[in-house]
Amino acid sequence: MANFSKQREAILNELCHRHDHPTATQLFEGVRKTLPNISLGTVYRNLSALVASGEIISLSVGDGHEHFDGDKSLHLHLHCKCCGDIIDRPLEGDAIQKSALFDGFSPENSVCVVYGLCKNCQKQN
């Protein structure tokens, strides 16, 4: 059981030190640097458990991949439809956050994706 905990800790650590909303495969590649014998299946199982326990967020942005986020705070995900970047944006005084608090509802996390073009892609087009 200690090995399982060590693997889950390594996956969570890898995710929390990244800000690019990686896929399971990208996390697998990063975790293999410290745990070379870890399998992709183990990464998938642990990611599912971490999502189910509320320790991480899973999101889909329409690119055919499941992405993961270690930031559980209420925030927006800005997805650039040109370069594919996913950028976090806090919900400071945002209407979405106010709506979530309606009638005593207590939000724990949110997966809200806004699609558009990042400033770098706007400059290139």
mmCIF file with all atom_site columns, C-alpha atoms in Angstrom:
data_model
loop_
_atom_site.group_PDB
_atom_site.id
_atom_site.type_symbol
_atom_site.label_atom_id
_atom_site.label_alt_id
_atom_site.label_comp_id
_atom_site.label_asym_id
_atom_site.label_entity_id
_atom_site.label_seq_id
_atom_site.pdbx_PDB_ins_code
_atom_site.Cartn_x
_atom_site.Cartn_y
_atom_site.Cartn_z
_atom_site.occupancy
_atom_site.B_iso_or_equiv
_atom_site.pdbx_formal_charge
_atom_site.auth_seq_id
_atom_site.auth_comp_id
_atom_site.auth_asym_id
_atom_site.auth_atom_id
_atom_site.pdbx_PDB_model_num
ATOM 1   C CA . MET A 1 1   ? 0.000   0.000  0.000   1.00 0.00 ? 1   MET A CA 1
ATOM 2   C CA . ALA A 1 2   ? 2.917   2.393  0.638   1.00 0.00 ? 2   ALA A CA 1
ATOM 3   C CA . ASN A 1 3   ? 3.911   2.141  -3.041  1.00 0.00 ? 3   ASN A CA 1
ATOM 4   C CA . PHE A 1 4   ? 0.374   3.167  -4.059  1.00 0.00 ? 4   PHE A CA 1
ATOM 5   C CA . SER A 1 5   ? 0.560   6.225  -1.785  1.00 0.00 ? 5   SER A CA 1
ATOM 6   C CA . LYS A 1 6   ? 4.005   7.100  -3.122  1.00 0.00 ? 6   LYS A CA 1
ATOM 7   C CA . GLN A 1 7   ? 2.704   6.927  -6.694  1.00 0.00 ? 7   GLN A CA 1
ATOM 8   C CA . ARG A 1 8   ? -0.370  9.025  -5.935  1.00 0.00 ? 8   ARG A CA 1
ATOM 9   C CA . GLU A 1 9   ? 1.784   11.584 -4.118  1.00 0.00 ? 9   GLU A CA 1
ATOM 10  C CA . ALA A 1 10  ? 4.174   11.785 -7.100  1.00 0.00 ? 10  ALA A CA 1
ATOM 11  C CA . ILE A 1 11  ? 1.265   12.295 -9.527  1.00 0.00 ? 11  ILE A CA 1
ATOM 12  C CA . LEU A 1 12  ? -0.313  14.982 -7.345  1.00 0.00 ? 12  LEU A CA 1
ATOM 13  C CA . ASN A 1 13  ? 3.060   16.695 -6.870  1.00 0.00 ? 13  ASN A CA 1
ATOM 14  C CA . GLU A 1 14  ? 3.696   16.704 -10.637 1.00 0.00 ? 14  GLU A CA 1
ATOM 15  C CA . LEU A 1 15  ? 0.256   18.160 -11.315 1.00 0.00 ? 15  LEU A CA 1
ATOM 16  C CA . CYS A 1 16  ? 0.473   20.849 -8.637  1.00 0.00 ? 16  CYS A CA 1
ATOM 17  C CA . HIS A 1 17  ? 3.826   22.069 -9.961  1.00 0.00 ? 17  HIS A CA 1
ATOM 18  C CA . ARG A 1 18  ? 2.453   22.503 -13.471 1.00 0.00 ? 18  ARG A CA 1
ATOM 19  C CA . HIS A 1 19  ? 0.199   25.252 -14.760 1.00 0.00 ? 19  HIS A CA 1
ATOM 20  C CA . ASP A 1 20  ? -0.538  23.865 -18.216 1.00 0.00 ? 20  ASP A CA 1
ATOM 21  C CA . HIS A 1 21  ? -3.545  21.613 -17.445 1.00 0.00 ? 21  HIS A CA 1
ATOM 22  C CA . PRO A 1 22  ? -1.812  18.427 -18.608 1.00 0.00 ? 22  PRO A CA 1
ATOM 23  C CA . THR A 1 23  ? -3.385  15.240 -19.921 1.00 0.00 ? 23  THR A CA 1
ATOM 24  C CA . ALA A 1 24  ? -2.803  11.873 -18.225 1.00 0.00 ? 24  ALA A CA 1
ATOM 25  C CA . THR A 1 25  ? -0.103  11.068 -20.784 1.00 0.00 ? 25  THR A CA 1
ATOM 26  C CA . GLN A 1 26  ? 1.715   14.346 -20.103 1.00 0.00 ? 26  GLN A CA 1
ATOM 27  C CA . LEU A 1 27  ? 1.571   13.675 -16.358 1.00 0.00 ? 27  LEU A CA 1
ATOM 28  C CA . PHE A 1 28  ? 2.799   10.119 -16.945 1.00 0.00 ? 28  PHE A CA 1
ATOM 29  C CA . GLU A 1 29  ? 5.837   11.455 -18.824 1.00 0.00 ? 29  GLU A CA 1
ATOM 30  C CA . GLY A 1 30  ? 6.604   13.891 -16.000 1.00 0.00 ? 30  GLY A CA 1
ATOM 31  C CA . VAL A 1 31  ? 6.150   11.365 -13.178 1.00 0.00 ? 31  VAL A CA 1
ATOM 32  C CA . ARG A 1 32  ? 8.361   8.805  -14.944 1.00 0.00 ? 32  ARG A CA 1
ATOM 33  C CA . LYS A 1 33  ? 11.322  11.103 -14.313 1.00 0.00 ? 33  LYS A CA 1
ATOM 34  C CA . THR A 1 34  ? 11.048  10.337 -10.589 1.00 0.00 ? 34  THR A CA 1
ATOM 35  C CA . LEU A 1 35  ? 9.261   6.951  -10.751 1.00 0.00 ? 35  LEU A CA 1
ATOM 36  C CA . PRO A 1 36  ? 10.557  5.253  -13.907 1.00 0.00 ? 36  PRO A CA 1
ATOM 37  C CA . ASN A 1 37  ? 8.573   2.039  -13.313 1.00 0.00 ? 37  ASN A CA 1
ATOM 38  C CA . ILE A 1 38  ? 5.159   3.680  -13.029 1.00 0.00 ? 38  ILE A CA 1
ATOM 39  C CA . SER A 1 39  ? 2.636   2.595  -15.667 1.00 0.00 ? 39  SER A CA 1
ATOM 40  C CA . LEU A 1 40  ? 0.198   4.751  -17.618 1.00 0.00 ? 40  LEU A CA 1
ATOM 41  C CA . GLY A 1 41  ? -2.631  2.630  -16.157 1.00 0.00 ? 41  GLY A CA 1
ATOM 42  C CA . THR A 1 42  ? -1.501  3.502  -12.637 1.00 0.00 ? 42  THR A CA 1
ATOM 43  C CA . VAL A 1 43  ? -1.522  7.190  -13.537 1.00 0.00 ? 43  VAL A CA 1
ATOM 44  C CA . TYR A 1 44  ? -5.072  6.899  -14.931 1.00 0.00 ? 44  TYR A CA 1
ATOM 45  C CA . ARG A 1 45  ? -6.336  5.010  -11.850 1.00 0.00 ? 45  ARG A CA 1
ATOM 46  C CA . ASN A 1 46  ? -4.801  7.516  -9.470  1.00 0.00 ? 46  ASN A CA 1
ATOM 47  C CA . LEU A 1 47  ? -6.107  10.501 -11.438 1.00 0.00 ? 47  LEU A CA 1
ATOM 48  C CA . SER A 1 48  ? -9.612  9.006  -11.291 1.00 0.00 ? 48  SER A CA 1
ATOM 49  C CA . ALA A 1 49  ? -9.286  8.550  -7.531  1.00 0.00 ? 49  ALA A CA 1
ATOM 50  C CA . LEU A 1 50  ? -7.961  12.107 -7.075  1.00 0.00 ? 50  LEU A CA 1
ATOM 51  C CA . VAL A 1 51  ? -10.866 13.543 -9.101  1.00 0.00 ? 51  VAL A CA 1
ATOM 52  C CA . ALA A 1 52  ? -13.398 11.407 -7.183  1.00 0.00 ? 52  ALA A CA 1
ATOM 53  C CA . SER A 1 53  ? -11.988 12.594 -3.847  1.00 0.00 ? 53  SER A CA 1
ATOM 54  C CA . GLY A 1 54  ? -12.099 16.240 -4.962  1.00 0.00 ? 54  GLY A CA 1
ATOM 55  C CA . GLU A 1 55  ? -8.339  16.711 -4.679  1.00 0.00 ? 55  GLU A CA 1
ATOM 56  C CA . ILE A 1 56  ? -8.018  17.732 -8.340  1.00 0.00 ? 56  ILE A CA 1
ATOM 57  C CA . ILE A 1 57  ? -10.294 18.911 -11.160 1.00 0.00 ? 57  ILE A CA 1
ATOM 58  C CA . SER A 1 58  ? -10.858 17.193 -14.481 1.00 0.00 ? 58  SER A CA 1
ATOM 59  C CA . LEU A 1 59  ? -11.875 19.275 -17.487 1.00 0.00 ? 59  LEU A CA 1
ATOM 60  C CA . SER A 1 60  ? -12.629 18.803 -21.133 1.00 0.00 ? 60  SER A CA 1
ATOM 61  C CA . VAL A 1 61  ? -12.082 21.667 -23.557 1.00 0.00 ? 61  VAL A CA 1
ATOM 62  C CA . GLY A 1 62  ? -13.295 19.917 -26.692 1.00 0.00 ? 62  GLY A CA 1
ATOM 63  C CA . ASP A 1 63  ? -9.905  18.773 -27.990 1.00 0.00 ? 63  ASP A CA 1
ATOM 64  C CA . GLY A 1 64  ? -10.591 15.084 -27.377 1.00 0.00 ? 64  GLY A CA 1
ATOM 65  C CA . HIS A 1 65  ? -8.439  14.914 -24.247 1.00 0.00 ? 65  HIS A CA 1
ATOM 66  C CA . GLU A 1 66  ? -9.200  15.021 -20.543 1.00 0.00 ? 66  GLU A CA 1
ATOM 67  C CA . HIS A 1 67  ? -7.092  17.675 -18.807 1.00 0.00 ? 67  HIS A CA 1
ATOM 68  C CA . PHE A 1 68  ? -6.324  17.950 -15.108 1.00 0.00 ? 68  PHE A CA 1
ATOM 69  C CA . ASP A 1 69  ? -5.957  20.930 -12.781 1.00 0.00 ? 69  ASP A CA 1
ATOM 70  C CA . GLY A 1 70  ? -4.504  20.941 -9.281  1.00 0.00 ? 70  GLY A CA 1
ATOM 71  C CA . ASP A 1 71  ? -6.042  24.360 -8.529  1.00 0.00 ? 71  ASP A CA 1
ATOM 72  C CA . LYS A 1 72  ? -9.384  23.668 -6.838  1.00 0.00 ? 72  LYS A CA 1
ATOM 73  C CA . SER A 1 73  ? -10.279 27.323 -6.295  1.00 0.00 ? 73  SER A CA 1
ATOM 74  C CA . LEU A 1 74  ? -13.244 28.757 -8.179  1.00 0.00 ? 74  LEU A CA 1
ATOM 75  C CA . HIS A 1 75  ? -11.770 30.052 -11.439 1.00 0.00 ? 75  HIS A CA 1
ATOM 76  C CA . LEU A 1 76  ? -12.333 30.220 -15.174 1.00 0.00 ? 76  LEU A CA 1
ATOM 77  C CA . HIS A 1 77  ? -10.382 28.297 -17.776 1.00 0.00 ? 77  HIS A CA 1
ATOM 78  C CA . LEU A 1 78  ? -9.669  30.391 -20.870 1.00 0.00 ? 78  LEU A CA 1
ATOM 79  C CA . HIS A 1 79  ? -9.040  28.030 -23.806 1.00 0.00 ? 79  HIS A CA 1
ATOM 80  C CA . CYS A 1 80  ? -7.299  29.430 -26.879 1.00 0.00 ? 80  CYS A CA 1
ATOM 81  C CA . LYS A 1 81  ? -8.810  27.733 -29.911 1.00 0.00 ? 81  LYS A CA 1
ATOM 82  C CA . CYS A 1 82  ? -5.679  28.531 -31.941 1.00 0.00 ? 82  CYS A CA 1
ATOM 83  C CA . CYS A 1 83  ? -2.697  27.372 -29.826 1.00 0.00 ? 83  CYS A CA 1
ATOM 84  C CA . GLY A 1 84  ? -4.623  25.179 -27.372 1.00 0.00 ? 84  GLY A CA 1
ATOM 85  C CA . ASP A 1 85  ? -3.377  26.879 -24.195 1.00 0.00 ? 85  ASP A CA 1
ATOM 86  C CA . ILE A 1 86  ? -5.624  26.734 -21.146 1.00 0.00 ? 86  ILE A CA 1
ATOM 87  C CA . ILE A 1 87  ? -5.189  29.781 -18.924 1.00 0.00 ? 87  ILE A CA 1
ATOM 88  C CA . ASP A 1 88  ? -6.545  30.098 -15.370 1.00 0.00 ? 88  ASP A CA 1
ATOM 89  C CA . ARG A 1 89  ? -8.426  33.262 -14.465 1.00 0.00 ? 89  ARG A CA 1
ATOM 90  C CA . PRO A 1 90  ? -9.767  34.000 -10.955 1.00 0.00 ? 90  PRO A CA 1
ATOM 91  C CA . LEU A 1 91  ? -13.451 34.777 -10.451 1.00 0.00 ? 91  LEU A CA 1
ATOM 92  C CA . GLU A 1 92  ? -13.030 37.995 -8.480  1.00 0.00 ? 92  GLU A CA 1
ATOM 93  C CA . GLY A 1 93  ? -16.515 39.434 -8.052  1.00 0.00 ? 93  GLY A CA 1
ATOM 94  C CA . ASP A 1 94  ? -17.625 37.562 -11.162 1.00 0.00 ? 94  ASP A CA 1
ATOM 95  C CA . ALA A 1 95  ? -21.290 37.016 -12.045 1.00 0.00 ? 95  ALA A CA 1
ATOM 96  C CA . ILE A 1 96  ? -20.708 33.251 -12.298 1.00 0.00 ? 96  ILE A CA 1
ATOM 97  C CA . GLN A 1 97  ? -19.468 33.110 -8.721  1.00 0.00 ? 97  GLN A CA 1
ATOM 98  C CA . LYS A 1 98  ? -22.369 35.272 -7.507  1.00 0.00 ? 98  LYS A CA 1
ATOM 99  C CA . SER A 1 99  ? -24.819 33.019 -9.345  1.00 0.00 ? 99  SER A CA 1
ATOM 100 C CA . ALA A 1 100 ? -23.284 29.930 -7.758  1.00 0.00 ? 100 ALA A CA 1
ATOM 101 C CA . LEU A 1 101 ? -23.852 31.436 -4.306  1.00 0.00 ? 101 LEU A CA 1
ATOM 102 C CA . PHE A 1 102 ? -27.557 31.964 -5.071  1.00 0.00 ? 102 PHE A CA 1
ATOM 103 C CA . ASP A 1 103 ? -30.035 30.719 -2.476  1.00 0.00 ? 103 ASP A CA 1
ATOM 104 C CA . GLY A 1 104 ? -27.391 29.470 -0.044  1.00 0.00 ? 104 GLY A CA 1
ATOM 105 C CA . PHE A 1 105 ? -25.634 27.106 -2.462  1.00 0.00 ? 105 PHE A CA 1
ATOM 106 C CA . SER A 1 106 ? -22.039 26.471 -1.345  1.00 0.00 ? 106 SER A CA 1
ATOM 107 C CA . PRO A 1 107 ? -19.780 25.947 -4.396  1.00 0.00 ? 107 PRO A CA 1
ATOM 108 C CA . GLU A 1 108 ? -16.707 23.765 -3.930  1.00 0.00 ? 108 GLU A CA 1
ATOM 109 C CA . ASN A 1 109 ? -15.191 23.953 -7.382  1.00 0.00 ? 109 ASN A CA 1
ATOM 110 C CA . SER A 1 110 ? -16.095 24.911 -10.899 1.00 0.00 ? 110 SER A CA 1
ATOM 111 C CA . VAL A 1 111 ? -15.192 23.844 -14.379 1.00 0.00 ? 111 VAL A CA 1
ATOM 112 C CA . CYS A 1 112 ? -16.073 26.752 -16.605 1.00 0.00 ? 112 CYS A CA 1
ATOM 113 C CA . VAL A 1 113 ? -14.349 27.053 -19.965 1.00 0.00 ? 113 VAL A CA 1
ATOM 114 C CA . VAL A 1 114 ? -14.365 30.237 -22.041 1.00 0.00 ? 114 VAL A CA 1
ATOM 115 C CA . TYR A 1 115 ? -13.246 29.804 -25.650 1.00 0.00 ? 115 TYR A CA 1
ATOM 116 C CA . GLY A 1 116 ? -11.436 32.430 -27.711 1.00 0.00 ? 116 GLY A CA 1
ATOM 117 C CA . LEU A 1 117 ? -7.970  33.585 -28.749 1.00 0.00 ? 117 LEU A CA 1
ATOM 118 C CA . CYS A 1 118 ? -5.089  34.374 -26.383 1.00 0.00 ? 118 CYS A CA 1
ATOM 119 C CA . LYS A 1 119 ? -3.237  37.667 -26.846 1.00 0.00 ? 119 LYS A CA 1
ATOM 120 C CA . ASN A 1 120 ? -0.280  35.975 -28.575 1.00 0.00 ? 120 ASN A CA 1
ATOM 121 C CA . CYS A 1 121 ? -2.518  34.297 -31.169 1.00 0.00 ? 121 CYS A CA 1
ATOM 122 C CA . GLN A 1 122 ? -4.414  37.567 -31.702 1.00 0.00 ? 122 GLN A CA 1
ATOM 123 C CA . LYS A 1 123 ? -1.113  39.288 -32.533 1.00 0.00 ? 123 LYS A CA 1
ATOM 124 C CA . GLN A 1 124 ? -0.176  36.569 -35.037 1.00 0.00 ? 124 GLN A CA 1
ATOM 125 C CA . ASN A 1 125 ? -3.541  36.690 -36.840 1.00 0.00 ? 125 ASN A CA 1
#
